[in-house]
Tab-separated table of C-alpha atoms in Angstrom:
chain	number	residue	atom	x	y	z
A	198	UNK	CA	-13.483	26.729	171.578
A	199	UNK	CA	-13.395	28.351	168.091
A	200	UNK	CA	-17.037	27.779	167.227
A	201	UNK	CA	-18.329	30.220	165.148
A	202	UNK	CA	-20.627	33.127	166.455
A	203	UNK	CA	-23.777	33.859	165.349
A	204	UNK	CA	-23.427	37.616	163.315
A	205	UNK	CA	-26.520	39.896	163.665
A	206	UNK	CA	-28.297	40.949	160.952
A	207	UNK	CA	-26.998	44.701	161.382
A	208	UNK	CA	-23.643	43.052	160.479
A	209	UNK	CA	-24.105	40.868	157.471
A	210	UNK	CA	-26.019	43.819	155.253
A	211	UNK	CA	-22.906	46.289	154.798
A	212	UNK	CA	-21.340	42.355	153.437
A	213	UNK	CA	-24.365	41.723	151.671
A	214	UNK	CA	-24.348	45.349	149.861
A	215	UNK	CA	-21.004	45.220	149.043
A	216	UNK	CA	-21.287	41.602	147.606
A	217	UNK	CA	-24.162	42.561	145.399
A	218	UNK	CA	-22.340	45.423	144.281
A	219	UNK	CA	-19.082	43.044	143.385
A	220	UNK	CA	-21.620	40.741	141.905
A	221	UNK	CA	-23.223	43.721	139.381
A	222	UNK	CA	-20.219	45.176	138.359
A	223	UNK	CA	-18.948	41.353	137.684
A	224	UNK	CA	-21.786	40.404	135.213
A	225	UNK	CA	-21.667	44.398	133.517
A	226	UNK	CA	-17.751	43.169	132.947
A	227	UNK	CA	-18.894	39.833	131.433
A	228	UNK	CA	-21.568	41.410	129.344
A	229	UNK	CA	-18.984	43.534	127.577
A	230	UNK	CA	-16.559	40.856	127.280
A	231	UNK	CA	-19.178	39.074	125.557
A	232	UNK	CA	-19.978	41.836	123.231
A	233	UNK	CA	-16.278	42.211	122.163
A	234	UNK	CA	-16.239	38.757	121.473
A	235	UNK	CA	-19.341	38.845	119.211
A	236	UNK	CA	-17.810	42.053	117.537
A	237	UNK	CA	-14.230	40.290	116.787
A	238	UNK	CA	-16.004	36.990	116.162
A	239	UNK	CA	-17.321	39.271	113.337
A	240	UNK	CA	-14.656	41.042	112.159
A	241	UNK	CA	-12.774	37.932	111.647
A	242	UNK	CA	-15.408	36.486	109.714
A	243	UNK	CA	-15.586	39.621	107.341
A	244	UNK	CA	-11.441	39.232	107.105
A	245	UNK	CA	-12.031	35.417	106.183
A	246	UNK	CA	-14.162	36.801	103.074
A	247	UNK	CA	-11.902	39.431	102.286
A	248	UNK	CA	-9.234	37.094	102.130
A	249	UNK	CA	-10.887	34.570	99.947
A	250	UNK	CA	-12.102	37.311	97.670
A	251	UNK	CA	-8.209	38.469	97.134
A	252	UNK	CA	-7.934	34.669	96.539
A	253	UNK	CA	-9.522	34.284	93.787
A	254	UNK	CA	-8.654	37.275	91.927
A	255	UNK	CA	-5.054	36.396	92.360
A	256	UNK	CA	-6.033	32.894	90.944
A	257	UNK	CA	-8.107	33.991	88.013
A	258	UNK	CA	-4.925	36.672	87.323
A	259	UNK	CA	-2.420	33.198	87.774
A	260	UNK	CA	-4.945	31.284	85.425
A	261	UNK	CA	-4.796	33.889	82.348
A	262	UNK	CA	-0.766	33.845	83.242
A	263	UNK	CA	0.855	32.430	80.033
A	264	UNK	CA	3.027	29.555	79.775
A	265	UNK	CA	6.690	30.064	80.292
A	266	UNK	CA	7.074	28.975	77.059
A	267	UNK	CA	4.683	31.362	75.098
A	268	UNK	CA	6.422	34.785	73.912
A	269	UNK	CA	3.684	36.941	73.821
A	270	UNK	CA	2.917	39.908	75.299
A	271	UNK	CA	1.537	39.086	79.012
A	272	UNK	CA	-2.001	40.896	79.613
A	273	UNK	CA	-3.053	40.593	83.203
A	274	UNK	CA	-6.304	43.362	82.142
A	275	UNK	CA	-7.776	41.615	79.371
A	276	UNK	CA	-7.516	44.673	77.546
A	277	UNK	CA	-7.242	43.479	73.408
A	278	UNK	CA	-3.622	43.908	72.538
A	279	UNK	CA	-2.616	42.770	68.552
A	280	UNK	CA	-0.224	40.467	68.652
A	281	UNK	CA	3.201	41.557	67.636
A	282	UNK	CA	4.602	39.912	64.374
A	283	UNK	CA	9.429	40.380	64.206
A	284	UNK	CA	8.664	40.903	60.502
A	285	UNK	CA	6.683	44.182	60.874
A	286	UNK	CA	9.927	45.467	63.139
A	287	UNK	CA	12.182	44.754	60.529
A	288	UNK	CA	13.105	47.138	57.635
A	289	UNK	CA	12.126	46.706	54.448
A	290	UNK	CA	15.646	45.546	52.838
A	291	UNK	CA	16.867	45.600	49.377
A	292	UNK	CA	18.946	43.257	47.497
């Protein structure tokens, strides 16, 4: 009773056109979804290093930190700075 009829051949190849078609533009979609992921794959990696590099610089600047403790001057450029002595602030006094 509702066995299925044979198509012709004049009727599958309008199905079979279109399908290809769906097919095509299907794998051109997955191609460029693969690209994007290969392109944010790397992005993220170059992040990841600019991130670490920023890490250690703010580490090596935390390392030359001085103690709480320690009153001198703090120099986060390594530039030479003399060391400030209280006595060469002071006026000369006479008694």
């Amino acid at each position: 009773m509702n066995e299925p009829t044979p198509h012709s051949a004049g009727d599958n190849a309008p199905n079979l056109d279109g399908l290809s078609a769906s097919i095509q533009r299907v794998g051109e979609k997955v191609q460029a979804i693969t690209e994007a992921v290969k392109k944010l794959t790397q992005n993220q990696l170059h992040l990841e290093d600019k991130i670490e590099g920023a890490q250690k610089r703010i580490q090596h600047i935390l390392s030359r930190l001085p103690e709480q403790s320690d009153g001198r001057q703090l120099n986060l450029l390594g530039e030479t700075i003399p060391p400030t002595n209280p006595e060469d602030d002071s006026e000369p006094t006479t008694h």
